[in-house]
mmCIF file of C-alpha atoms in Angstrom:
data_model
loop_
_atom_site.group_PDB
_atom_site.id
_atom_site.type_symbol
_atom_site.label_atom_id
_atom_site.label_comp_id
_atom_site.label_asym_id
_atom_site.label_seq_id
_atom_site.Cartn_x
_atom_site.Cartn_y
_atom_site.Cartn_z
ATOM 1 C CA MET C 21 0.000 0.000 0.000
ATOM 2 C CA PRO C 22 1.442 3.446 -0.897
ATOM 3 C CA LYS C 23 2.928 5.438 2.026
ATOM 4 C CA ILE C 24 0.663 8.409 1.343
ATOM 5 C CA VAL C 25 -2.467 6.265 1.733
ATOM 6 C CA VAL C 26 -1.140 4.801 4.996
ATOM 7 C CA GLY C 27 -0.279 8.312 6.229
ATOM 8 C CA CYS C 28 -3.742 9.637 5.354
ATOM 9 C CA CYS C 29 -5.364 6.691 7.098
ATOM 10 C CA ILE C 30 -3.302 7.225 10.262
ATOM 11 C CA LEU C 31 -4.202 10.931 10.368
ATOM 12 C CA LEU C 32 -7.830 10.088 9.684
ATOM 13 C CA GLN C 33 -7.834 7.441 12.399
ATOM 14 C CA LYS C 34 -6.385 9.887 14.963
ATOM 15 C CA TYR C 35 -9.055 12.434 14.044
ATOM 16 C CA LEU C 36 -11.837 9.858 14.297
ATOM 17 C CA VAL C 37 -10.691 8.771 17.748
ATOM 18 C CA LYS C 38 -11.727 12.249 18.887
ATOM 19 C CA GLN C 39 -14.901 12.231 16.777
ATOM 20 C CA LYS C 40 -17.688 9.711 16.305
ATOM 21 C CA CYS C 41 -16.891 7.144 13.637
ATOM 22 C CA TYR C 42 -20.517 6.627 12.686
ATOM 23 C CA HIS C 43 -22.681 9.445 11.439
ATOM 24 C CA GLN C 44 -26.342 9.069 10.684
ATOM 25 C CA ILE C 45 -28.999 10.929 8.797
ATOM 26 C CA GLU C 46 -32.689 10.150 8.889
ATOM 27 C CA ILE C 47 -34.289 11.073 5.581
ATOM 28 C CA HIS C 48 -37.775 10.066 6.690
ATOM 29 C CA ALA C 49 -39.266 7.435 8.984
ATOM 30 C CA LEU C 50 -38.889 4.554 6.500
ATOM 31 C CA VAL C 51 -35.299 5.304 5.429
ATOM 32 C CA PHE C 52 -32.147 5.309 7.535
ATOM 33 C CA VAL C 53 -28.743 6.383 6.231
ATOM 34 C CA CYS C 54 -25.425 6.122 8.035
ATOM 35 C CA PHE C 55 -21.906 6.620 6.838
ATOM 36 C CA ARG C 56 -18.519 5.651 8.173
ATOM 37 C CA VAL C 57 -14.882 5.938 7.124
ATOM 38 C CA MET C 58 -13.215 2.571 6.614
ATOM 39 C CA LEU C 59 -10.094 2.260 8.761
ATOM 40 C CA PRO C 60 -7.103 -0.117 8.704
ATOM 41 C CA ASP C 61 -8.722 -2.224 11.455
ATOM 42 C CA ASP C 62 -11.628 -2.923 9.051
ATOM 43 C CA ALA C 63 -9.488 -4.454 6.316
ATOM 44 C CA ASN C 64 -6.928 -7.076 5.397
ATOM 45 C CA VAL C 65 -3.279 -6.307 4.592
ATOM 46 C CA MET C 66 -4.157 -5.541 0.969
ATOM 47 C CA GLY C 67 -6.531 -2.755 2.046
ATOM 48 C CA ASN C 68 -9.780 -4.572 1.177
ATOM 49 C CA VAL C 69 -12.500 -4.121 3.794
ATOM 50 C CA HIS C 70 -13.681 -7.438 5.243
ATOM 51 C CA GLY C 71 -17.103 -8.602 4.062
ATOM 52 C CA GLY C 72 -18.107 -9.190 7.673
ATOM 53 C CA ILE C 73 -17.685 -5.480 8.465
ATOM 54 C CA ILE C 74 -19.999 -4.579 5.578
ATOM 55 C CA LEU C 75 -22.529 -7.262 6.578
ATOM 56 C CA LYS C 76 -22.551 -5.952 10.151
ATOM 57 C CA MET C 77 -23.260 -2.409 8.936
ATOM 58 C CA ILE C 78 -26.056 -3.699 6.671
ATOM 59 C CA GLU C 79 -27.707 -5.601 9.534
ATOM 60 C CA GLU C 80 -27.380 -2.685 11.964
ATOM 61 C CA ALA C 81 -28.946 -0.203 9.528
ATOM 62 C CA GLY C 82 -31.834 -2.607 8.846
ATOM 63 C CA SER C 83 -32.394 -3.204 12.546
ATOM 64 C CA ILE C 84 -32.426 0.527 13.302
ATOM 65 C CA VAL C 85 -34.953 1.443 10.606
ATOM 66 C CA GLY C 86 -37.105 -1.586 11.467
ATOM 67 C CA THR C 87 -37.081 -0.942 15.223
ATOM 68 C CA ARG C 88 -37.891 2.746 14.751
ATOM 69 C CA HIS C 89 -40.823 1.925 12.498
ATOM 70 C CA CYS C 90 -42.221 -0.857 14.675
ATOM 71 C CA ASN C 91 -42.194 1.380 17.754
ATOM 72 C CA THR C 92 -44.118 4.233 16.098
ATOM 73 C CA GLN C 93 -47.550 2.791 16.904
ATOM 74 C CA ASN C 94 -46.950 -0.100 19.279
ATOM 75 C CA GLU C 95 -47.426 0.497 22.981
ATOM 76 C CA ASP C 96 -45.463 -2.699 23.601
ATOM 77 C CA HIS C 97 -41.857 -1.682 22.910
ATOM 78 C CA CYS C 98 -40.044 -4.042 20.587
ATOM 79 C CA LEU C 99 -36.778 -4.690 18.788
ATOM 80 C CA ALA C 100 -36.678 -5.619 15.100
ATOM 81 C CA ALA C 101 -34.770 -8.905 14.920
ATOM 82 C CA LEU C 102 -33.202 -10.228 11.726
ATOM 83 C CA VAL C 103 -34.869 -13.501 10.731
ATOM 84 C CA ARG C 104 -33.926 -13.930 7.081
ATOM 85 C CA VAL C 105 -31.332 -12.647 4.663
ATOM 86 C CA GLU C 106 -33.091 -12.918 1.321
ATOM 87 C CA LYS C 107 -30.039 -11.924 -0.710
ATOM 88 C CA THR C 108 -26.717 -10.173 -0.323
ATOM 89 C CA GLU C 109 -24.727 -9.035 -3.330
ATOM 90 C CA PHE C 110 -21.051 -8.068 -3.172
ATOM 91 C CA LEU C 111 -20.694 -5.958 -6.309
ATOM 92 C CA SER C 112 -17.460 -4.046 -5.768
ATOM 93 C CA PRO C 113 -14.684 -4.088 -3.131
ATOM 94 C CA VAL C 114 -14.429 -1.369 -0.493
ATOM 95 C CA PHE C 115 -11.002 -0.026 0.508
ATOM 96 C CA ILE C 116 -9.393 1.646 3.518
ATOM 97 C CA GLY C 117 -10.029 5.390 3.507
ATOM 98 C CA GLU C 118 -13.298 5.201 1.575
ATOM 99 C CA VAL C 119 -16.473 6.510 3.138
ATOM 100 C CA VAL C 120 -19.220 3.911 3.182
ATOM 101 C CA HIS C 121 -22.820 5.142 2.905
ATOM 102 C CA VAL C 122 -25.362 2.558 4.087
ATOM 103 C CA SER C 123 -29.005 3.302 3.285
ATOM 104 C CA ALA C 124 -31.774 1.050 4.581
ATOM 105 C CA GLU C 125 -35.384 1.408 3.431
ATOM 106 C CA ILE C 126 -38.506 -0.454 4.507
ATOM 107 C CA THR C 127 -40.070 -1.666 1.262
ATOM 108 C CA TYR C 128 -42.835 -3.988 2.492
ATOM 109 C CA THR C 129 -44.665 -4.798 5.703
ATOM 110 C CA SER C 130 -46.909 -7.718 6.571
ATOM 111 C CA LYS C 131 -48.751 -8.210 9.855
ATOM 112 C CA HIS C 132 -45.699 -9.581 11.690
ATOM 113 C CA SER C 133 -42.673 -8.933 9.459
ATOM 114 C CA LEU C 134 -41.036 -6.269 7.364
ATOM 115 C CA GLU C 135 -38.711 -6.250 4.394
ATOM 116 C CA VAL C 136 -35.733 -3.908 4.377
ATOM 117 C CA GLN C 137 -33.691 -3.191 1.238
ATOM 118 C CA VAL C 138 -30.147 -1.967 1.909
ATOM 119 C CA LYS C 139 -27.625 -0.347 -0.441
ATOM 120 C CA VAL C 140 -23.962 0.248 0.343
ATOM 121 C CA ILE C 141 -22.123 2.933 -1.619
ATOM 122 C CA ALA C 142 -18.362 3.425 -1.277
ATOM 123 C CA GLU C 143 -17.048 6.951 -1.870
ATOM 124 C CA ASN C 144 -13.452 7.894 -2.518
ATOM 125 C CA ILE C 145 -13.362 11.269 -0.770
ATOM 126 C CA LEU C 146 -10.140 12.297 -2.532
ATOM 127 C CA THR C 147 -11.592 11.976 -6.049
ATOM 128 C CA GLY C 148 -15.315 12.167 -5.247
ATOM 129 C CA THR C 149 -16.061 8.962 -7.157
ATOM 130 C CA LYS C 150 -18.784 6.677 -5.828
ATOM 131 C CA LYS C 151 -19.579 3.048 -6.561
ATOM 132 C CA LEU C 152 -22.344 0.688 -5.565
ATOM 133 C CA ALA C 153 -20.546 -1.878 -3.418
ATOM 134 C CA ASN C 154 -23.355 -4.031 -1.967
ATOM 135 C CA LYS C 155 -27.094 -4.633 -2.060
ATOM 136 C CA ALA C 156 -29.120 -6.718 0.366
ATOM 137 C CA ALA C 157 -32.713 -7.691 1.119
ATOM 138 C CA LEU C 158 -33.478 -8.585 4.728
ATOM 139 C CA TRP C 159 -36.574 -9.625 6.709
ATOM 140 C CA TYR C 160 -37.142 -8.581 10.320
ATOM 141 C CA VAL C 161 -39.777 -9.386 12.929
ATOM 142 C CA PRO C 162 -40.550 -7.154 15.941
ATOM 143 C CA CYS C 163 -39.859 -9.017 19.191
ATOM 144 C CA SER C 164 -41.475 -7.631 22.325
ATOM 145 C CA LEU C 165 -39.069 -6.390 24.992
ATOM 146 C CA GLN C 166 -41.505 -7.375 27.778
ATOM 147 C CA ASN C 167 -42.172 -10.916 26.532
ATOM 148 C CA VAL C 168 -39.408 -12.321 24.323
ATOM 149 C CA ASP C 169 -41.696 -15.060 22.950
ATOM 150 C CA LYS C 170 -44.169 -12.500 21.583
ATOM 151 C CA ILE C 171 -43.977 -11.126 18.046
ATOM 152 C CA THR C 172 -45.731 -7.760 17.927
ATOM 153 C CA GLU C 173 -47.676 -6.365 14.988
ATOM 154 C CA VAL C 174 -45.922 -4.243 12.375
ATOM 155 C CA PRO C 175 -47.505 -0.873 11.581
ATOM 156 C CA PRO C 176 -48.404 -0.680 7.878
ATOM 157 C CA ILE C 177 -46.521 1.642 5.543
ATOM 158 C CA LYS C 178 -47.829 3.874 2.774
ATOM 159 C CA TYR C 179 -46.713 2.695 -0.641
ATOM 160 C CA ALA C 180 -45.893 5.046 -3.506
ATOM 161 C CA SER C 181 -48.160 3.010 -5.787
ATOM 162 C CA ALA C 182 -50.367 -0.080 -5.870
ATOM 163 C CA GLU C 183 -47.750 -1.756 -8.095
ATOM 164 C CA GLN C 184 -45.071 -1.248 -5.443
ATOM 165 C CA GLU C 185 -47.314 -2.852 -2.829
ATOM 166 C CA GLU C 186 -48.133 -5.769 -5.143
ATOM 167 C CA GLU C 187 -44.430 -6.375 -5.907
ATOM 168 C CA GLY C 188 -43.729 -6.406 -2.166
ATOM 169 C CA ARG C 189 -46.563 -8.853 -1.557
ATOM 170 C CA LYS C 190 -45.162 -11.161 -4.267
ATOM 171 C CA ARG C 191 -41.708 -11.098 -2.648
ATOM 172 C CA TYR C 192 -43.295 -11.823 0.739
ATOM 173 C CA GLU C 193 -45.310 -14.773 -0.593
ATOM 174 C CA ALA C 194 -42.292 -16.156 -2.499
ATOM 175 C CA GLN C 195 -40.045 -16.137 0.574
ATOM 176 C CA LYS C 196 -42.841 -17.636 2.683
ATOM 177 C CA ILE C 197 -43.234 -20.563 0.226
ATOM 178 C CA GLU C 198 -39.450 -21.013 0.052
ATOM 179 C CA ARG C 199 -39.247 -21.144 3.869
ATOM 180 C CA LEU C 200 -41.984 -23.796 4.071
ATOM 181 C CA GLU C 201 -40.314 -25.886 1.346
ATOM 182 C CA ALA C 202 -36.936 -25.665 3.116
ATOM 183 C CA LYS C 203 -38.554 -26.705 6.394
ATOM 184 C CA ALA C 204 -40.197 -29.697 4.684
ATOM 185 C CA ARG C 205 -36.833 -30.740 3.141
ATOM 186 C CA VAL C 206 -35.125 -30.588 6.538
ATOM 187 C CA GLU C 207 -37.899 -32.588 8.208
ATOM 188 C CA GLU C 208 -37.737 -35.163 5.400
ATOM 189 C CA ALA C 209 -33.968 -35.511 5.724
ATOM 190 C CA MET C 210 -34.089 -35.677 9.506
ATOM 191 C CA PRO C 211 -37.259 -37.418 10.677
ATOM 192 C CA PRO C 212 -38.210 -36.788 14.302
ATOM 193 C CA PRO C 213 -36.916 -39.352 16.824
ATOM 194 C CA PRO C 214 -39.359 -42.173 17.668
ATOM 195 C CA ASN C 215 -41.596 -41.688 20.684
ATOM 196 C CA PRO C 216 -40.322 -43.830 23.598
#
């Protein structure tokens, strides 16, 4: 790695020790955006940020937007828990010194679950260039903080159009069928033990 990049990263790291590393912006109730500078601790020796760091940021952003939304109308406080990663796409590597913008948006809600679409954009702050690094689709359920076995109801969202709502419903039904089929395959492969 060039000495100038290492030097910039060290200066940046010293500055960020005094400042908050994470910054967040709330665009509106259904969208959450945070951004963070990638530091040497986040990457391997070649300067590539570990996928696990990106996945953690994706999950955190989804959990924040989901928890905020689910607590807008519920009297029973809850925490949006990740229950399914529908897809995660690693499109482009992220490097030390780049600023990562993570935006999470609630795109569909059912009675007890919500879909969050997340995009990760990496920005080179020296040149101003941006690239789409990752995309993910996640499903969360709101778990009550008073009774951990209880799944609370999800407040509905307003869709931009009927088509958007219908597309969301199709994704919801497709993942529901896939879950049931996977469960059936597991039960078929591992039959329950005989009753003594």
